[in-house]
């Protein structure tokens, strides 16, 4: 009888960001973000008038994107996974780091720019998405800008398969497969299955797998949540056909 391997349901705390966090530099290293950082830098600089010297990134993960932005902004980087914050500290020791959930974090100060990159996708229900927007706006100075970069909105979602991975100078290596699909087009989530092949320095190879659940909302939903939080917002497409949501915080209380 053939053996069947079943990928478990999505985890609340994905192992990629906890048990496997030390492998992140082989999964998504800074060198993969050069072109995206260049494009994003132009957006961040021109998103709002006035100074653009300080920036908060919510859900900064392993800090691979921040690596390219830290020479242009004084960065504060946050993530809810302590293991990923440790990875980012090693990559970006000159940046401030905080452990905190993007749905509830309050640092008690504001920044010229607040960004949520693809971590915004982990806001998998409307309450979490709205709370994340409120957190972002609460940390943005009046007249500053909030930039959200979901991988997909409902109008742009397409199933996809992606593979990659890198070797490390310490002899370890990682290869992965990502398979993205929408199991129920009537709801507001989609899933990505991950398979990881992990090679230790001694040549031992193991495999791990998991599923991640992501939110999938309409463009107008994001614009509405931004307006509710106190940001007038617009959208544009980046060169990778992803929606970039750009909001300018109005005067007064943003949440």
XYZ file of N, CA and C in Angstrom:
765
model
N 0.847 -1.195 0.000
C 0.000 0.000 0.000
C 0.885 1.249 0.000
N 0.559 2.185 -0.870
C 1.339 3.418 -0.949
C 1.082 4.284 0.275
N 2.142 4.912 0.751
C 2.021 5.812 1.890
C 1.638 7.206 1.406
N 0.754 7.847 2.126
C 0.292 9.184 1.773
C 0.691 10.163 2.870
N 1.395 11.215 2.493
C 1.774 12.246 3.445
C 0.759 13.375 3.393
N 0.204 13.723 4.526
C -0.811 14.765 4.598
C -0.185 16.022 5.188
N -0.336 17.137 4.470
C 0.136 18.412 4.994
C -0.852 18.879 6.049
N -0.391 19.164 7.266
C -1.303 19.541 8.339
C -1.981 20.876 8.061
N -3.081 21.167 8.769
C -3.774 22.447 8.563
C -2.890 23.622 8.964
N -3.256 24.833 8.537
C -2.439 26.007 8.847
C -2.192 26.172 10.338
N -0.978 26.599 10.687
C -0.586 26.785 12.073
C -0.761 28.234 12.486
N -1.092 28.437 13.768
C -1.173 29.800 14.281
C 0.203 30.445 14.299
N 1.221 29.666 14.656
C 2.596 30.161 14.659
C 3.412 29.299 13.695
N 3.565 29.708 12.451
C 4.278 28.889 11.472
C 5.699 28.568 11.926
N 6.126 27.331 11.672
C 7.462 26.924 12.089
C 8.552 27.655 11.321
N 8.220 28.187 10.137
C 9.204 28.962 9.385
C 9.694 30.155 10.194
N 8.852 30.676 11.084
C 9.204 31.851 11.872
C 9.564 31.521 13.323
N 9.526 30.248 13.656
C 9.830 29.833 15.037
C 10.948 28.793 15.011
N 10.582 27.514 14.914
C 11.577 26.439 14.954
C 12.576 26.519 13.806
N 12.142 27.024 12.646
C 13.015 27.076 11.464
C 13.567 28.471 11.200
N 13.407 29.390 12.145
C 13.815 30.771 11.903
C 15.292 30.901 11.558
N 16.132 30.049 12.105
C 17.572 30.148 11.820
C 17.885 29.852 10.361
N 16.929 29.245 9.641
C 17.111 28.951 8.224
C 16.660 30.101 7.336
N 16.068 31.147 7.915
C 15.537 32.246 7.114
C 16.565 32.855 6.154
N 17.820 33.073 6.555
C 18.791 33.645 5.605
C 19.009 32.800 4.361
N 18.639 31.518 4.414
C 18.727 30.660 3.237
C 17.402 30.595 2.483
N 16.325 31.015 3.144
C 14.997 31.023 2.528
C 14.762 32.321 1.765
N 15.082 33.464 2.387
C 14.756 34.769 1.796
C 15.803 35.803 2.192
N 17.006 35.708 1.631
C 18.110 36.590 2.036
C 17.986 37.988 1.439
N 18.749 38.948 1.961
C 18.669 40.328 1.462
C 18.901 40.472 -0.031
N 19.742 39.639 -0.623
C 20.044 39.805 -2.044
C 18.828 39.594 -2.938
N 17.769 38.973 -2.421
C 16.558 38.793 -3.217
C 15.685 40.053 -3.260
N 16.046 41.079 -2.504
C 15.181 42.249 -2.346
C 15.751 43.507 -2.994
N 16.794 43.401 -3.768
C 17.454 44.591 -4.304
C 16.501 45.414 -5.181
N 15.872 44.791 -6.171
C 15.002 45.530 -7.090
C 13.751 46.024 -6.382
N 13.181 45.205 -5.525
C 11.971 45.620 -4.822
C 12.261 46.800 -3.898
N 13.387 46.754 -3.200
C 13.734 47.853 -2.300
C 13.925 49.149 -3.072
N 14.529 49.076 -4.250
C 14.731 50.276 -5.059
C 13.395 50.888 -5.473
N 12.460 50.036 -5.901
C 11.139 50.530 -6.278
C 10.399 51.092 -5.071
N 10.471 50.392 -3.957
C 9.758 50.804 -2.759
C 10.324 52.096 -2.186
N 11.609 52.282 -2.316
C 12.230 53.495 -1.800
C 11.633 54.732 -2.468
N 11.394 54.655 -3.766
C 10.772 55.771 -4.459
C 9.370 56.056 -3.944
N 8.619 54.999 -3.647
C 7.267 55.175 -3.112
C 7.320 55.820 -1.731
N 8.196 55.318 -0.871
C 8.264 55.821 0.492
C 8.699 57.282 0.540
N 9.617 57.646 -0.315
C 10.116 59.031 -0.304
C 9.045 60.025 -0.742
N 8.199 59.627 -1.681
C 7.248 60.565 -2.281
C 5.815 60.364 -1.796
N 5.605 59.457 -0.847
C 4.239 59.126 -0.422
C 3.538 60.283 0.263
N 4.299 61.178 0.882
C 3.711 62.313 1.586
C 4.736 63.435 1.623
N 4.282 64.678 1.721
C 5.227 65.790 1.827
C 5.883 65.824 3.202
N 6.903 66.648 3.330
C 7.567 66.791 4.614
C 8.660 65.762 4.805
N 9.235 65.703 6.007
C 10.379 64.816 6.248
C 10.017 63.345 6.108
N 10.988 62.571 5.666
C 10.833 61.117 5.561
C 12.133 60.497 6.058
N 12.361 60.618 7.359
C 13.631 60.151 7.938
C 13.462 58.990 8.901
N 12.284 58.860 9.517
C 12.053 57.753 10.448
C 10.991 56.828 9.888
N 11.160 55.523 10.123
C 10.176 54.568 9.616
C 10.037 53.395 10.566
N 8.788 52.965 10.742
C 8.447 51.756 11.480
C 7.995 50.705 10.482
N 8.585 49.514 10.571
C 8.082 48.390 9.781
C 7.459 47.376 10.722
N 6.179 47.138 10.536
C 5.455 46.126 11.296
C 5.572 44.790 10.576
N 5.864 43.724 11.327
C 6.030 42.421 10.697
C 7.246 42.360 9.814
N 8.375 42.874 10.319
C 9.591 42.987 9.503
C 10.291 41.657 9.284
N 9.887 40.615 9.993
C 10.477 39.297 9.786
C 11.969 39.278 10.006
N 12.681 38.642 9.091
C 14.126 38.509 9.206
C 14.913 39.719 8.778
N 14.248 40.808 8.398
C 14.925 42.062 8.103
C 15.616 42.130 6.757
N 15.263 41.259 5.831
C 15.947 41.245 4.533
C 15.628 42.475 3.693
N 14.386 42.946 3.733
C 14.039 44.174 3.033
C 14.627 45.385 3.751
N 14.546 45.372 5.066
C 15.081 46.492 5.856
C 16.576 46.689 5.606
N 17.269 45.634 5.290
C 18.710 45.721 5.015
C 19.007 46.780 3.957
N 18.111 46.912 2.978
C 18.331 47.858 1.876
C 17.770 49.254 2.174
N 16.953 49.382 3.205
C 16.311 50.660 3.511
C 16.981 51.383 4.673
N 17.785 50.693 5.452
C 18.307 51.285 6.689
C 19.294 52.422 6.443
N 19.867 52.510 5.251
C 20.749 53.636 4.964
C 19.966 54.890 4.578
N 18.650 54.752 4.396
C 17.807 55.872 3.985
C 16.860 56.340 5.093
N 16.614 55.486 6.082
C 15.707 55.822 7.184
C 16.314 55.355 8.500
N 15.917 56.007 9.577
C 16.148 55.460 10.907
C 15.018 54.478 11.166
N 15.343 53.189 11.200
C 14.324 52.142 11.202
C 14.063 51.586 12.592
N 12.792 51.334 12.867
C 12.360 50.513 13.990
C 11.654 49.305 13.400
N 12.115 48.111 13.730
C 11.630 46.875 13.119
C 10.949 46.021 14.180
N 9.739 45.558 13.871
C 8.989 44.758 14.832
C 8.515 43.460 14.195
N 8.334 42.466 15.033
C 7.739 41.204 14.608
C 7.218 40.506 15.857
N 6.188 39.692 15.697
C 5.636 39.023 16.868
C 6.442 37.782 17.250
N 7.305 37.300 16.347
C 8.099 36.109 16.625
C 9.482 36.514 17.127
N 9.806 36.249 18.388
C 11.134 36.604 18.902
C 12.266 35.996 18.090
N 12.033 34.806 17.547
C 13.073 34.143 16.767
C 13.410 34.933 15.505
N 12.387 35.525 14.869
C 12.640 36.322 13.670
C 13.275 37.661 14.013
N 12.906 38.222 15.138
C 13.561 39.451 15.584
C 15.044 39.206 15.795
N 15.393 38.042 16.331
C 16.809 37.703 16.526
C 17.539 37.608 15.194
N 16.892 37.038 14.187
C 17.501 36.964 12.855
C 17.734 38.368 12.300
N 16.732 39.227 12.424
C 16.860 40.583 11.902
C 17.930 41.376 12.647
N 18.040 41.168 13.946
C 19.086 41.864 14.716
C 20.475 41.518 14.186
N 20.653 40.266 13.783
C 21.953 39.855 13.253
C 22.232 40.510 11.905
N 21.181 40.724 11.105
C 21.327 41.331 9.784
C 21.409 42.852 9.879
N 20.661 43.414 10.829
C 20.541 44.872 10.946
C 20.827 45.321 12.383
N 22.051 45.134 12.861
C 22.341 45.446 14.264
C 22.188 46.925 14.602
N 22.247 47.786 13.599
C 22.154 49.217 13.863
C 20.716 49.702 14.010
N 19.735 48.835 13.784
C 18.327 49.220 13.858
C 17.722 48.860 15.210
N 16.730 49.636 15.621
C 15.957 49.298 16.817
C 15.019 48.142 16.496
N 14.901 47.205 17.422
C 14.022 46.054 17.235
C 13.082 45.925 18.431
N 11.856 45.544 18.159
C 10.858 45.291 19.196
C 10.060 44.043 18.838
N 9.727 43.253 19.847
C 8.812 42.128 19.662
C 7.402 42.644 19.920
N 6.510 42.427 18.973
C 5.137 42.890 19.151
C 4.260 42.479 17.991
N 2.978 42.283 18.270
C 1.998 41.876 17.263
C 1.492 43.103 16.518
N 1.434 43.012 15.203
C 1.033 44.169 14.402
C -0.432 44.538 14.608
N -1.225 43.659 15.219
C -2.626 43.990 15.463
C -2.822 44.785 16.745
N -1.827 44.828 17.617
C -2.044 45.443 18.932
C -0.880 46.274 19.447
N 0.256 46.274 18.782
C 1.441 46.988 19.251
C 1.162 48.481 19.415
N 1.642 49.053 20.501
C 1.605 50.500 20.691
C 2.936 50.920 21.318
N 3.735 51.667 20.566
C 5.052 52.098 21.018
C 5.021 53.473 21.680
N 3.917 54.190 21.547
C 3.800 55.485 22.192
C 4.522 56.615 21.478
N 4.847 56.414 20.212
C 5.464 57.484 19.426
C 5.110 57.285 17.960
N 5.396 58.314 17.151
C 5.023 58.256 15.747
C 6.258 58.375 14.858
N 6.061 58.028 13.588
C 7.129 57.967 12.595
C 6.676 58.678 11.328
N 7.663 59.075 10.514
C 7.332 59.698 9.228
C 6.680 58.711 8.269
N 7.118 57.477 8.326
C 6.576 56.429 7.473
C 6.314 55.179 8.319
N 5.229 54.502 8.016
C 4.938 53.190 8.613
C 4.645 52.238 7.464
N 5.300 51.091 7.467
C 5.143 50.131 6.378
C 4.787 48.761 6.938
N 3.871 48.107 6.252
C 3.617 46.682 6.492
C 3.788 45.993 5.150
N 4.832 45.195 5.041
C 5.125 44.495 3.790
C 4.200 43.274 3.706
N 4.667 42.162 3.193
C 3.778 41.023 2.987
C 3.291 40.379 4.281
N 3.824 40.794 5.434
C 3.279 40.313 6.709
C 1.806 40.658 6.853
N 1.341 41.664 6.120
C -0.066 42.049 6.178
C -0.967 40.889 5.779
N -0.439 39.938 5.023
C -1.250 38.810 4.578
C -1.668 37.909 5.739
N -0.922 37.955 6.847
C -1.278 37.124 8.002
C -2.463 37.693 8.777
N -2.933 38.865 8.405
C -4.205 39.357 8.922
C -5.295 38.615 8.156
N -5.688 37.470 8.661
C -6.493 36.528 7.884
C -7.993 36.689 8.093
N -8.411 37.661 8.895
C -9.832 37.957 9.035
C -9.996 39.467 9.109
N -11.220 39.925 8.968
C -11.455 41.362 8.879
C -11.050 42.111 10.149
N -11.306 41.529 11.290
C -10.936 42.208 12.532
C -9.428 42.388 12.627
N -8.663 41.360 12.243
C -7.203 41.454 12.296
C -6.676 42.454 11.284
N -7.261 42.459 10.094
C -6.826 43.407 9.067
C -7.102 44.840 9.510
N -8.300 45.080 10.017
C -8.649 46.429 10.478
C -7.751 46.848 11.642
N -7.485 45.929 12.570
C -6.628 46.246 13.715
C -5.199 46.547 13.275
N -4.705 45.846 12.257
C -3.361 46.115 11.747
C -3.280 47.503 11.126
N -4.291 47.860 10.359
C -4.329 49.207 9.787
C -4.353 50.251 10.900
N -5.137 50.021 11.929
C -5.208 50.972 13.042
C -3.861 51.106 13.746
N -3.153 49.989 13.908
C -1.817 50.046 14.513
C -0.883 50.883 13.656
N -0.915 50.639 12.355
C -0.032 51.388 11.458
C -0.319 52.885 11.524
N -1.584 53.248 11.457
C -1.946 54.666 11.444
C -1.640 55.314 12.792
N -1.843 54.574 13.867
C -1.563 55.120 15.198
C -0.096 55.494 15.372
N 0.787 54.861 14.614
C 2.226 55.129 14.717
C 2.726 56.095 13.646
N 1.833 56.628 12.838
C 2.222 57.545 11.769
C 1.940 58.981 12.202
N 2.886 59.858 12.026
C 2.672 61.266 12.383
C 1.627 61.877 11.452
N 0.892 62.881 11.936
C -0.009 63.596 11.023
C 0.770 64.142 9.824
N 0.249 63.880 8.651
C 0.940 64.278 7.428
C 1.935 63.258 6.923
N 2.236 62.231 7.719
C 3.111 61.153 7.281
C 2.358 60.120 6.469
N 3.038 59.049 6.086
C 2.435 58.070 5.178
C 2.495 56.658 5.739
N 1.440 55.913 5.448
C 1.351 54.485 5.739
C 1.335 53.752 4.405
N 2.206 52.734 4.271
C 2.285 51.968 3.028
C 2.059 50.496 3.353
N 1.062 49.896 2.728
C 0.737 48.479 2.894
C 1.008 47.756 1.581
N 1.587 46.559 1.674
C 1.957 45.830 0.464
C 1.475 44.377 0.508
N 0.150 44.158 0.415
C -0.326 42.773 0.350
C 0.136 42.086 -0.935
N 0.422 40.806 -0.830
C 0.772 40.052 -2.034
C -0.366 40.066 -3.046
N -1.591 39.973 -2.532
C -2.776 39.954 -3.393
C -3.889 40.751 -2.741
N -4.749 41.336 -3.570
C -6.109 41.679 -3.177
C -7.017 40.724 -3.949
N -8.302 40.700 -3.577
C -9.204 39.742 -4.219
C -9.160 39.877 -5.740
N -9.043 41.103 -6.226
C -9.104 41.346 -7.671
C -7.860 40.862 -8.408
N -6.748 40.640 -7.698
C -5.500 40.278 -8.382
C -5.027 38.861 -8.065
N -5.771 38.112 -7.243
C -5.275 36.796 -6.819
C -5.153 35.835 -7.994
N -4.032 35.123 -8.027
C -3.818 34.037 -8.976
C -3.075 32.905 -8.277
N -3.475 31.654 -8.508
C -2.703 30.535 -7.958
C -1.274 30.572 -8.501
N -0.342 30.057 -7.724
C 1.059 30.130 -8.151
C 1.869 29.024 -7.501
N 2.966 28.700 -8.129
C 3.956 27.782 -7.576
C 5.318 28.439 -7.681
N 6.087 28.367 -6.621
C 7.392 29.021 -6.580
C 8.378 28.113 -5.856
N 9.608 28.141 -6.299
C 10.655 27.372 -5.616
C 11.896 28.237 -5.476
N 12.762 27.854 -4.548
C 13.977 28.618 -4.342
C 14.799 28.051 -3.207
N 15.674 28.881 -2.683
C 16.535 28.467 -1.583
C 17.992 28.752 -1.877
N 18.804 28.739 -0.829
C 20.203 29.121 -0.934
C 21.057 28.268 -0.002
N 22.366 28.338 -0.243
C 23.335 27.690 0.634
C 23.950 28.725 1.563
N 24.426 28.265 2.704
C 25.017 29.141 3.708
C 26.521 28.869 3.813
N 27.317 29.882 4.151
C 28.761 29.652 4.321
C 29.095 28.619 5.391
N 28.154 28.359 6.311
C 28.437 27.372 7.370
C 28.212 25.935 6.912
N 27.895 25.743 5.625
C 27.718 24.399 5.094
C 26.278 23.945 5.021
N 25.369 24.672 5.638
C 23.962 24.314 5.559
C 23.359 24.794 4.233
N 22.230 24.226 3.884
C 21.523 24.658 2.686
C 20.043 24.394 2.827
N 19.251 25.168 2.110
C 17.795 25.014 2.156
C 17.229 25.157 0.754
N 16.262 24.324 0.426
C 15.479 24.471 -0.785
C 14.005 24.347 -0.398
N 13.153 25.092 -1.104
C 11.739 25.079 -0.725
C 10.857 25.083 -1.960
N 9.627 24.651 -1.753
C 8.561 24.731 -2.747
C 7.368 25.403 -2.083
N 6.798 26.412 -2.748
C 5.583 27.086 -2.294
C 4.478 26.846 -3.313
N 3.314 26.443 -2.818
C 2.182 26.170 -3.693
C 0.977 26.942 -3.147
N 0.522 27.928 -3.901
C -0.534 28.836 -3.446
C -1.822 28.566 -4.209
N -2.924 28.461 -3.474
C -4.219 28.257 -4.104
C -5.316 28.791 -3.181
N -6.516 28.872 -3.715
C -7.674 29.340 -2.955
C -8.671 28.189 -2.851
N -8.692 27.492 -1.712
C -9.572 26.321 -1.608
C -11.054 26.661 -1.584
N -11.402 27.894 -1.236
C -12.806 28.295 -1.199
C -12.926 29.732 -1.700
N -13.216 29.916 -2.985
C -13.310 31.267 -3.549
C -14.413 32.117 -2.932
N -15.287 31.529 -2.132
C -16.383 32.283 -1.523
C -15.987 32.926 -0.200
N -14.856 32.506 0.381
C -14.460 33.119 1.651
C -13.377 34.168 1.406
N -12.722 34.634 2.464
C -11.756 35.721 2.349
C -10.362 35.285 2.788
N -10.008 34.052 2.455
C -8.660 33.553 2.727
C -8.162 32.737 1.543
N -6.842 32.570 1.501
C -6.233 31.581 0.614
C -5.111 30.909 1.389
N -4.532 29.873 0.813
C -3.522 29.100 1.518
C -2.277 28.917 0.669
N -1.152 28.770 1.347
C 0.092 28.393 0.695
C 0.678 27.211 1.453
N 0.956 26.147 0.728
C 1.647 24.995 1.306
C 3.139 25.159 1.058
N 3.932 24.922 2.092
C 5.383 25.013 2.015
C 5.992 23.638 2.263
N 6.963 23.276 1.444
C 7.795 22.099 1.699
C 9.242 22.569 1.755
N 9.952 22.191 2.819
C 11.334 22.620 3.023
C 12.258 21.407 3.047
N 13.318 21.463 2.264
C 14.408 20.495 2.358
C 15.581 21.188 3.038
N 16.044 20.625 4.138
C 17.055 21.255 4.977
C 18.293 20.374 5.036
N 19.421 20.910 4.589
C 20.671 20.151 4.621
C 21.574 20.721 5.719
N 21.908 19.890 6.671
C 22.807 20.297 7.750
C 24.248 20.351 7.244
N 25.124 20.931 8.039
C 26.525 21.064 7.646
C 27.202 19.713 7.446
N 26.725 18.683 8.147
C 27.323 17.352 7.999
C 26.735 16.564 6.831
N 25.857 17.196 6.048
C 25.263 16.552 4.882
C 23.925 15.889 5.142
N 23.499 15.815 6.394
C 22.200 15.232 6.721
C 21.078 16.093 6.146
N 20.119 15.450 5.485
C 19.004 16.170 4.875
C 17.698 15.735 5.534
N 16.873 16.706 5.896
C 15.548 16.429 6.445
C 14.518 17.257 5.691
N 13.248 16.929 5.878
C 12.181 17.635 5.203
C 11.135 18.073 6.215
N 10.562 19.252 5.994
C 9.476 19.742 6.833
C 8.433 20.378 5.928
N 7.202 20.423 6.409
C 6.129 20.978 5.588
C 5.060 21.598 6.479
N 4.347 22.572 5.931
C 3.281 23.220 6.674
C 2.426 24.034 5.717
N 1.286 24.505 6.225
C 0.397 25.372 5.461
C 0.206 26.681 6.200
N 0.198 27.772 5.434
C -0.058 29.091 5.983
C -1.382 29.604 5.417
N -2.177 30.254 6.260
C -3.453 30.826 5.848
C -3.321 32.347 5.791
N -3.778 32.953 4.694
C -3.637 34.389 4.476
C -4.998 35.035 4.205
N -5.091 36.314 4.532
C -6.309 37.049 4.237
C -6.356 37.488 2.782
N -7.552 37.552 2.240
C -7.741 37.954 0.849
C -8.959 38.873 0.767
N -8.693 40.173 0.731
C -9.761 41.171 0.788
C -9.767 42.027 -0.480
N -10.869 42.671 -0.704
C -10.993 43.528 -1.877
C -10.163 44.801 -1.709
N -9.794 45.368 -2.814
C -9.073 46.643 -2.797
C -9.837 47.682 -1.993
N -11.124 47.749 -2.210
C -11.937 48.760 -1.528
C -11.997 48.515 -0.025
N -11.889 47.263 0.408
C -11.850 46.983 1.851
C -10.658 47.676 2.495
N -9.479 47.519 1.891
C -8.283 48.143 2.441
C -8.408 49.664 2.446
N -8.941 50.231 1.379
C -9.100 51.684 1.322
C -10.086 52.161 2.386
N -11.143 51.395 2.608
C -12.124 51.754 3.633
C -11.501 51.710 5.022
N -10.745 50.656 5.316
C -10.114 50.555 6.637
C -9.101 51.665 6.859
N -8.406 52.056 5.813
C -7.471 53.171 5.937
C -8.222 54.462 6.230
N -9.303 54.706 5.522
C -10.081 55.932 5.758
C -10.654 55.947 7.167
N -11.174 54.804 7.610
C -11.727 54.718 8.962
C -10.686 55.041 10.025
N -9.434 54.661 9.776
C -8.361 54.878 10.741
C -7.786 56.286 10.677
N -8.156 57.052 9.649
C -7.679 58.427 9.548
C -6.661 58.674 8.468
N -6.652 57.828 7.442
C -5.730 57.999 6.317
C -6.514 58.080 5.015
N -6.303 59.146 4.265
C -6.813 59.164 2.897
C -5.872 58.318 2.052
N -6.400 57.350 1.299
C -5.549 56.341 0.671
C -5.836 56.181 -0.807
N -4.800 55.796 -1.529
C -4.891 55.450 -2.939
C -4.114 54.151 -3.142
N -4.238 53.581 -4.336
C -3.475 52.373 -4.646
C -2.757 52.540 -5.972
N -1.704 51.751 -6.139
C -0.997 51.657 -7.412
C -0.458 50.235 -7.524
N -0.071 49.853 -8.711
C 0.533 48.538 -8.935
C 2.041 48.690 -9.009
N 2.750 47.744 -8.423
C 4.205 47.765 -8.545
C 4.614 46.907 -9.750
N 5.899 46.822 -10.071
C 6.313 46.072 -11.260
C 6.003 44.584 -11.192
N 5.648 44.074 -10.013
C 5.328 42.661 -9.856
C 3.817 42.440 -9.787
N 3.063 43.459 -10.214
C 1.605 43.409 -10.281
C 0.954 43.268 -8.909
N 1.639 43.744 -7.871
C 1.070 43.733 -6.534
C 0.477 45.096 -6.209
N -0.564 45.066 -5.410
C -1.219 46.299 -4.999
C -0.394 46.985 -3.919
N -0.114 48.264 -4.103
C 0.542 49.074 -3.074
C -0.479 50.089 -2.588
N -0.819 50.021 -1.307
C -1.824 50.905 -0.727
C -1.086 52.003 0.033
N -1.314 53.239 -0.363
C -0.561 54.378 0.165
C -1.553 55.337 0.815
N -1.359 55.578 2.112
C -2.251 56.484 2.827
C -1.475 57.615 3.469
N -2.071 58.789 3.511
C -1.501 59.942 4.200
C -2.358 60.216 5.430
N -1.728 60.206 6.594
C -2.496 60.397 7.816
C -2.976 61.832 7.947
N -4.256 61.941 8.249
C -4.865 63.246 8.447
C -4.545 63.764 9.846
N -4.840 65.019 10.101
C -4.663 65.571 11.431
C -5.681 64.960 12.378
N -5.334 64.918 13.657
C -6.253 64.369 14.647
C -5.876 62.966 15.017
N -6.759 62.289 15.728
C -6.503 60.966 16.286
C -6.696 59.915 15.216
N -5.646 59.149 14.903
C -5.756 58.086 13.909
C -6.078 56.745 14.483
N -6.423 56.647 15.760
C -6.763 55.343 16.356
C -5.748 54.976 17.333
